[in-house]
Each structure stands twice: as C-alpha cells, then as structure tokens.
Coordinates of C-alpha atoms and ligand atoms in Angstrom, one line a residue:
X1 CA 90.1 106.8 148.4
X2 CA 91.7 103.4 147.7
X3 CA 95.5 103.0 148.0
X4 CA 96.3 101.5 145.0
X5 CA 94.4 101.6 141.4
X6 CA 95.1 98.7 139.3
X7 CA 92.9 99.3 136.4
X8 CA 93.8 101.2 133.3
X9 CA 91.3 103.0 130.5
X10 CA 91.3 101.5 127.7
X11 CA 90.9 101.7 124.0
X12 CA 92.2 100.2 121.2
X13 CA 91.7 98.4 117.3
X14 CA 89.2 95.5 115.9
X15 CA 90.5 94.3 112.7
X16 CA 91.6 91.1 110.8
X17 CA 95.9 91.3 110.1
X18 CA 95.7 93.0 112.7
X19 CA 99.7 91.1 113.8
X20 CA 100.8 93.9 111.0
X21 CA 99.0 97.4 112.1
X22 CA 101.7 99.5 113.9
X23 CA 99.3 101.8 115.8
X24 CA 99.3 99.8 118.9
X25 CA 103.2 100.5 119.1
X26 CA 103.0 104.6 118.3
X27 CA 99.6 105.0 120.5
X28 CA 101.8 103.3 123.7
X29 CA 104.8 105.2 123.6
X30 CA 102.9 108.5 123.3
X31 CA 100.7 107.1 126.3
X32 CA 103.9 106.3 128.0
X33 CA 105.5 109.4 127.1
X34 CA 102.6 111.4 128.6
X35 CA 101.9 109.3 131.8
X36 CA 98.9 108.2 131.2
X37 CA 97.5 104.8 132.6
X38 CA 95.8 104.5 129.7
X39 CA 96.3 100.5 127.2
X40 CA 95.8 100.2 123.6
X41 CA 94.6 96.8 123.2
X42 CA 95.3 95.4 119.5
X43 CA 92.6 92.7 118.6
X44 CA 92.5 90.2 116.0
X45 CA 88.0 90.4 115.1
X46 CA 86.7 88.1 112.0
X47 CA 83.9 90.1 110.7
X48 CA 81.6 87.3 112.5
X49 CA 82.5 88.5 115.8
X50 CA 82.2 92.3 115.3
X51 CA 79.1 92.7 116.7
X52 CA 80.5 90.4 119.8
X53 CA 83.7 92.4 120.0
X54 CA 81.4 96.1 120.1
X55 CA 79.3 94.9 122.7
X56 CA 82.7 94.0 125.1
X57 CA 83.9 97.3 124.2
X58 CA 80.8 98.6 125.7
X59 CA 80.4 96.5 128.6
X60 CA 83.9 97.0 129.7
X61 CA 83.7 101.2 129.4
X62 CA 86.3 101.1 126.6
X63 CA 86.6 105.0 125.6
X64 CA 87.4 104.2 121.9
X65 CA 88.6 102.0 119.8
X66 CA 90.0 102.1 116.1
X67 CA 88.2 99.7 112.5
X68 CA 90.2 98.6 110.1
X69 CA 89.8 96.1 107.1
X70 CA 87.2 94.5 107.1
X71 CA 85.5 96.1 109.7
X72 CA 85.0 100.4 108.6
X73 CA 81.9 99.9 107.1
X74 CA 80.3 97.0 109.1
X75 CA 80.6 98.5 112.3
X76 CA 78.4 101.5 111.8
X77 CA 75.2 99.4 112.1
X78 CA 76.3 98.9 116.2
X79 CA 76.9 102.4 116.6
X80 CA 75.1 105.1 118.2
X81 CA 76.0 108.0 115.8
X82 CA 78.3 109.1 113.2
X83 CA 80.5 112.2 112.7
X84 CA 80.0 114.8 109.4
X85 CA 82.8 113.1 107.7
X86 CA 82.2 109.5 108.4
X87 CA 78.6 110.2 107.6
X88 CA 79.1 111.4 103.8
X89 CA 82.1 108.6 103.7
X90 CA 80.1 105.8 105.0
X91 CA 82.8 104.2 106.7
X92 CA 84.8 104.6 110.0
X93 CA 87.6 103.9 111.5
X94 CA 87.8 105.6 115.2
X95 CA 84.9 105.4 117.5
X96 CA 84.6 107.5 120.2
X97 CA 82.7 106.8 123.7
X98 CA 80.9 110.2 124.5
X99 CA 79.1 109.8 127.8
X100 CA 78.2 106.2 127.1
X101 CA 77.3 106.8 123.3
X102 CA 79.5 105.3 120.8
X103 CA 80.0 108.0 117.8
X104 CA 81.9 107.1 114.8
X105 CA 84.5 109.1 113.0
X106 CA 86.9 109.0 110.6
X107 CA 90.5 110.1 110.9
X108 CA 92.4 108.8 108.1
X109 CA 91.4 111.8 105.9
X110 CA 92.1 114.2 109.0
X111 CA 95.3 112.9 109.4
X112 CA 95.8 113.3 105.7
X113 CA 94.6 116.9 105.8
X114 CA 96.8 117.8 109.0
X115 CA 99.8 116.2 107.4
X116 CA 99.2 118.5 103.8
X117 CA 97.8 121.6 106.0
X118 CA 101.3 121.1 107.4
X119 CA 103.2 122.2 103.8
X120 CA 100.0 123.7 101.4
X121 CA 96.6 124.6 102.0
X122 CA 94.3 122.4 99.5
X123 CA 91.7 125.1 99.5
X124 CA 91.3 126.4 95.6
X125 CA 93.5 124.0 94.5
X126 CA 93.3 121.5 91.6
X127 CA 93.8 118.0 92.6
X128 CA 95.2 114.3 91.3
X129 CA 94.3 111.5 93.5
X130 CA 95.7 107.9 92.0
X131 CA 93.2 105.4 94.0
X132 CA 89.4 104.7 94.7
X133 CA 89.5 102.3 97.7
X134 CA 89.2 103.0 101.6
X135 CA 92.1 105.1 102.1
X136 CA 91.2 106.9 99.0
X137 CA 88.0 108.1 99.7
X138 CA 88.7 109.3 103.4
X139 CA 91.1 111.7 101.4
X140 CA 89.0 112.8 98.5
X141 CA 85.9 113.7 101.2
X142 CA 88.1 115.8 103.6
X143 CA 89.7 117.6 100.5
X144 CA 86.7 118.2 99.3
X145 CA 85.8 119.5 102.6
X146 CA 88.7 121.4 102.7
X147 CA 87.4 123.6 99.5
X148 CA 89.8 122.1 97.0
X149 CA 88.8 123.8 93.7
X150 CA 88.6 120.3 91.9
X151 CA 89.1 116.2 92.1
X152 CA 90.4 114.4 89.3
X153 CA 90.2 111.1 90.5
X154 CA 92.7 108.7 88.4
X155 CA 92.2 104.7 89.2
X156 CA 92.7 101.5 87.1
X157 CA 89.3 100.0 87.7
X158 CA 86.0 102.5 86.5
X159 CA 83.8 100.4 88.7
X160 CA 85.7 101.4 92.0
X161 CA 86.0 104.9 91.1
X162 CA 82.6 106.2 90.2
X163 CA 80.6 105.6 93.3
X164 CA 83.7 108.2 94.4
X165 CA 83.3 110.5 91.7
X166 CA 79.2 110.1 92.1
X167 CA 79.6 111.1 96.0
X168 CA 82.0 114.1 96.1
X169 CA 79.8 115.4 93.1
X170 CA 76.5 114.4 95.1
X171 CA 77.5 115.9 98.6
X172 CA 80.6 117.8 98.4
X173 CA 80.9 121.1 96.9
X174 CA 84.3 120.0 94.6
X175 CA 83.6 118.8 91.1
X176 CA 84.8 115.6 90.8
X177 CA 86.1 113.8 87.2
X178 CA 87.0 110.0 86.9
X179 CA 90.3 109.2 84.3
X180 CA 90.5 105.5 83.7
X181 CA 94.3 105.2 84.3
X182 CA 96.0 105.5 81.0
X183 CA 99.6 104.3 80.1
X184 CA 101.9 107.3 81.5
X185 CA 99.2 109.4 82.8
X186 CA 100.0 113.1 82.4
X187 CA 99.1 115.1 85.3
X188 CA 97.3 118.1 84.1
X189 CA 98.9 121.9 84.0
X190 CA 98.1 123.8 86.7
X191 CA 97.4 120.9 89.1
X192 CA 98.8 121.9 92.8
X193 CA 98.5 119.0 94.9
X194 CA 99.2 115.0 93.5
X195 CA 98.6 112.1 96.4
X196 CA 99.2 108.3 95.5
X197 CA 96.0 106.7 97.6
X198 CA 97.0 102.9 96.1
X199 CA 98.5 100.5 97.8
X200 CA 101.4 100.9 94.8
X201 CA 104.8 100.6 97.0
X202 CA 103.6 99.0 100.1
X203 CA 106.1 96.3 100.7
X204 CA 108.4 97.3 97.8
X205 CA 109.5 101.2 98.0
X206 CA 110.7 100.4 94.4
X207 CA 107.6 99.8 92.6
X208 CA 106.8 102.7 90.5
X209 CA 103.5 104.9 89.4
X210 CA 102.4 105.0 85.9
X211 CA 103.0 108.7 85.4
X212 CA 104.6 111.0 83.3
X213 CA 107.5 112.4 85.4
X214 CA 108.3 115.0 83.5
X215 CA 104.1 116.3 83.9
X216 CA 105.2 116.7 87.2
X217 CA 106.4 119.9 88.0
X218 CA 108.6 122.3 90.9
X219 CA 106.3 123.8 92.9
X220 CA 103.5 120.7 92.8
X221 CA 103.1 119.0 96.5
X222 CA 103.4 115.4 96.1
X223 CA 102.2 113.1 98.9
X224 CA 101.8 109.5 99.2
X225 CA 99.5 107.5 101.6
X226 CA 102.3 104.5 101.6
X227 CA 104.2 104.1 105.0
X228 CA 105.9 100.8 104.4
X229 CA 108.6 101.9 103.1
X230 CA 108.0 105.7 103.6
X231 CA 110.3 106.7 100.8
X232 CA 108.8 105.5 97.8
X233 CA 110.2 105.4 94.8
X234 CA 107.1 107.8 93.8
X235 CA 108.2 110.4 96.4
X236 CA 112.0 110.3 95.4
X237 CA 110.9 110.6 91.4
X238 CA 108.7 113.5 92.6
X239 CA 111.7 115.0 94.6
X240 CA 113.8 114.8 91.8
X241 CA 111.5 116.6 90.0
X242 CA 111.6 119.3 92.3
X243 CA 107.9 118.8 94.0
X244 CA 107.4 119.2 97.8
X245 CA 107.2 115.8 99.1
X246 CA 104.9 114.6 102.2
X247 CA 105.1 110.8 103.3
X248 CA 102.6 108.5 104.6
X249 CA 104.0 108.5 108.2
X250 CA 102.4 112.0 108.4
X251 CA 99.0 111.0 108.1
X252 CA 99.0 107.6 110.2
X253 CA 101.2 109.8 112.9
X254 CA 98.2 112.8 112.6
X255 CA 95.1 110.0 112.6
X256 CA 97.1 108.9 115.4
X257 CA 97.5 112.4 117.5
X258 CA 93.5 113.1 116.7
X259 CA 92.7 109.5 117.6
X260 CA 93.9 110.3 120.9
X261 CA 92.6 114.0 121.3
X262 CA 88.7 112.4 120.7
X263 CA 89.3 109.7 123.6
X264 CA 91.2 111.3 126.0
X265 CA 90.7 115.3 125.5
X266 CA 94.6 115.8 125.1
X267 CA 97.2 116.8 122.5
X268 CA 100.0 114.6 122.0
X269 CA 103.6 115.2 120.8
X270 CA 103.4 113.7 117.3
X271 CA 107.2 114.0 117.4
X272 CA 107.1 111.0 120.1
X273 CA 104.5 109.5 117.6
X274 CA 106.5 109.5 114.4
X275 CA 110.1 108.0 116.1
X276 CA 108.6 105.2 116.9
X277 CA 107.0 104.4 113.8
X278 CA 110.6 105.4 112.1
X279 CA 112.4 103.1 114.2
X280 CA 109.8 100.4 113.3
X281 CA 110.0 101.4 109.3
X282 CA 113.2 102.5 109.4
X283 CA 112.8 106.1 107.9
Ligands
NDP301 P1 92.0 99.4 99.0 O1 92.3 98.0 98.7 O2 90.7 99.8 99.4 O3 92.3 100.2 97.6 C1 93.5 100.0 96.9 C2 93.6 101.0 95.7 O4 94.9 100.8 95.1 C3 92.5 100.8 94.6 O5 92.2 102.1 94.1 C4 93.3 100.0 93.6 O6 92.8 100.1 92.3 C5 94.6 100.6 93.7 N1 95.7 99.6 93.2 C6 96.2 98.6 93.9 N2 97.2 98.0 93.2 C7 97.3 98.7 92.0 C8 98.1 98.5 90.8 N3 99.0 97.6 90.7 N4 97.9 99.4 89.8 C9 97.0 100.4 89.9 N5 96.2 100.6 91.0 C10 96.3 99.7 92.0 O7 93.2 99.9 100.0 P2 93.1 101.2 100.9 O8 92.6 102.3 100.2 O9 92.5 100.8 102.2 O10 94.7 101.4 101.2 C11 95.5 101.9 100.2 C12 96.9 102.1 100.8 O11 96.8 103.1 101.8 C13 97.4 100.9 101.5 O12 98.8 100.6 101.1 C14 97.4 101.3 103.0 O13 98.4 100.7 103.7 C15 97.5 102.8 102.9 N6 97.0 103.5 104.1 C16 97.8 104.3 104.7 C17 97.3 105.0 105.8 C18 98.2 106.0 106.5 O14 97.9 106.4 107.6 N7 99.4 106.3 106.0 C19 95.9 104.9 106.3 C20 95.1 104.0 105.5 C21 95.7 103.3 104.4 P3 91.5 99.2 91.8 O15 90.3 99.9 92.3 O16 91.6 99.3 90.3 O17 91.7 97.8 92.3

C-alpha cells in the first residue's frame, strides 16, 4: 500500500451563474465535517460545452455531479439512465455514478418533500402551488407522488403552466387544476399545504405575493422555495396569520443531505449543512 494518497473523489455542479450557487460551500463543510477526502468542484459549463464537460466527468471517475440552469434538461441525452422522478419530470439535476453508469435523478422535489415531511405529511391533502417553472415542477411531481389529494397549480403565465397541469394529470395519480393568477388570489377553504415555487422574493425578502392574506388561515403550512433571503416577506405575512412556516433553506439543505447519500452511501448532519448556508444568507 502506498504511503501517501494524494488524490481526492470527486463530484460536483455544471451550470452557467454558477459564481452565485451556494452548494459548493454547504457540500464542503459537511465533507469536512465528516472527514471525507472527498471535493466538490463548482464549474462554470455554457450549454455548448455540456456534452464536453459529461464526458470529463466520466473520464476522470467523478461519482456525481449536480445540473443547474441551463443544463437539467439537456443533459439527460448523455446519460445512461434516469430515476422514477426525473423520468416523469424530464429534467435532472443530480447524477449519480453507479458502477460506471451515469443515472439521473432529481432532488429538488426530495429535498422539498423531506423539508415538509419534516412539519405535515402532504398525503390527502389539498394543495396551492404559486409557479410553473423548474423548481416548480420538481415539487408538484414529488407531491403528487407523495398522494396529495389535489394540485391547484396558480401561475401568471397559462402557457408555462399547462404542460404542468397536462403531466401530473397524465402520470400522476393527483388531479391537477391550472388558475391563471388573479388579482388577490384567494386560497381555497380547506387547502392544507400553500408553497411559493416563483422566484417572487429572491433578492428582495420584501417583495410580496398577490394573495389574499386573510384566505390564509391557522393551521395551513406555508412554505416557500426562496432562500435568498430565507424570511420572506411571504413567510412572515403567513406567520402572522398564524400558518406553520417552512423556508427554502430546508429544501436546498435536504437536496443537499440526499445529494450526498446517492454519491457516497452516507447520511450527513443537515445541521452542519444549514449553518453554513445561514452564515452565508444570514438567517
Ligand atoms: P423558473 O424561471 O423556471 O420559474 C419561475 C416561476 O416564477 C415561473 O412560474 C414564473 O411565472 C414565476 N414568476 C417569476 N416572477 C414572477 C412575478 N413577478 N409574478 C408572478 N410570477 C412570477 O425558476 P425556477 O423554478 O428554476 O426557480 C424558482 C425559484 O426557486 C428561484 O428563486 C430559485 O432560486 C428557487 N429554487 C430554490 C431551491 C431550493 O433548494 N430552495 C431549488 C431550486 C430553485 P411565469 O411562468 O408566468 O413566468
């Protein structure tokens, strides 16, 4: 056996912005707090080089790596296989290296549900989802998955929101509506679970939702996918209307801890996870 062992395993993220995606900075600390000799490499990948940057992955024995925009749908023509989730999504954003074959999966909506499953259990509930884009539809599919009793699916533009709609209806058991947001939308009566999937408060926790606060009722979980600021101004309306609040920190911390578990086989301590994301965003 060699005395020394200079090389590391590695995994890491393909993605353009890729200067302002914090995982690189909660996957090290968890690696460091856990010992492992293992490097998260955060690479910058116009979608001209993806194919370029998948086959390096492979030829250096990376053991995963992590898509994000523009790359989650793209990238599924260089893989090998797909997981249920990502399959019925169509996009991924965590590939795994099993025994030389590179499967996607998708996490973001696993996080999600671990970070709910945490506080409520979305099975027979009724459900408002604000959003139809990326983040939006990892959700709606693992709710669906989850046995929620229904999706209402609320977004400002029809066109993003039906192919949605048309695919939870199509391949999930959960009946699926769109609503064309109104002015104050009204969340329904009897709705359990309400999760902002827009991009509505990145950058500005002070930008509000179009909602009818006082629809929003004690005893409704609220969650938002929004982790720049984590307190939203959503979430603190939603708290001062006495709903159970769940922040976005949750679900990039849980992507984060099952990230991990597919590439290296271990659970991580999200704990370690989630301080270094809330000394980055200062929660
Ligand atoms: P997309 O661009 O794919 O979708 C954005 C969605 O927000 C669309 O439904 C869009 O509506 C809606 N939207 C944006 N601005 C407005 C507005 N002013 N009024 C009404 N609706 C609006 O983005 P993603 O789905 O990829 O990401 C959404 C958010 O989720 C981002 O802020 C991202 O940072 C966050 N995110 C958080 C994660 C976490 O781990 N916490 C993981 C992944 C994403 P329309 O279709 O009409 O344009």
């Amino acid at each position: 056996m060699a005395k020394w062992d200079f090389t590391s395993e590695l995994v890491g993220s393909f993605s353009e912005g890729s200067n302002g995606n914090p995982t690189v900075a909660m996957i090290e600390a968890a690696f460091r707090h856990h010992g492992l000799k293992w490097r998260y490499i955060n690479c910058e990948v116009p979608p001209g080089r993806l194919a370029d940057a998948v086959k390096g992955a492979r030829a250096m024995g990376w053991k995963g790596f992590n898509l994000s925009i523009p790359h989650k749908v793209a990238v599924i023509q260089h893989l090998d296989g797909l997981g249920e989730s990502a399959a019925i999504m169509g996009a991924v954003n965590c590939v795994v290296n099993r025994g030389g074959k590179l499967i996607g999966e998708n996490t973001d909506g696993k996080g999600f549900l671990k970070s709910l499953t945490e506080v409520v259990d979305p099975k027979g509930k009724a459900i408002v989802m604000f959003g139809a884009g990326g983040a939006a539809r990892a959700i709606g599919v693992e709710l669906a998955l989850a046995g929620a009793k229904s999706l209402t699916i609320v977004n400002r533009s029809a066109g993003r929101a039906e192919p949605l709609v048309k695919l939870l209806n199509e391949k999930t058991k959960a009946p699926a509506t769109l609503v064309v947001w109104p002015t104050h939308y009204r969340v329904p009566e009897g709705t359990g679970i309400v999760v902002n999937a827009t991009s509505i408060g990145l950058g500005d926790g002070n930008e509000p939702l179009d909602v009818d606060l006082a629809s929003l009722k004690p005893g409704m979980v609220v969650a938002d996918v929004i982790v720049d600021p984590p307190d939203t101004r959503f979430l603190r309306d939603a708290k001062a209307q006495g709903c159970t609040v769940i922040d976005g920190l949750g679900m990039l911390v849980n992507q984060g801890v099952i990230g991990v578990k597919y590439w290296t086989g271990l659970d991580f301590d999200p704990s370690v996870m989630r301080r270094e994301l809330e000394g980055i965003f200062g929660a």
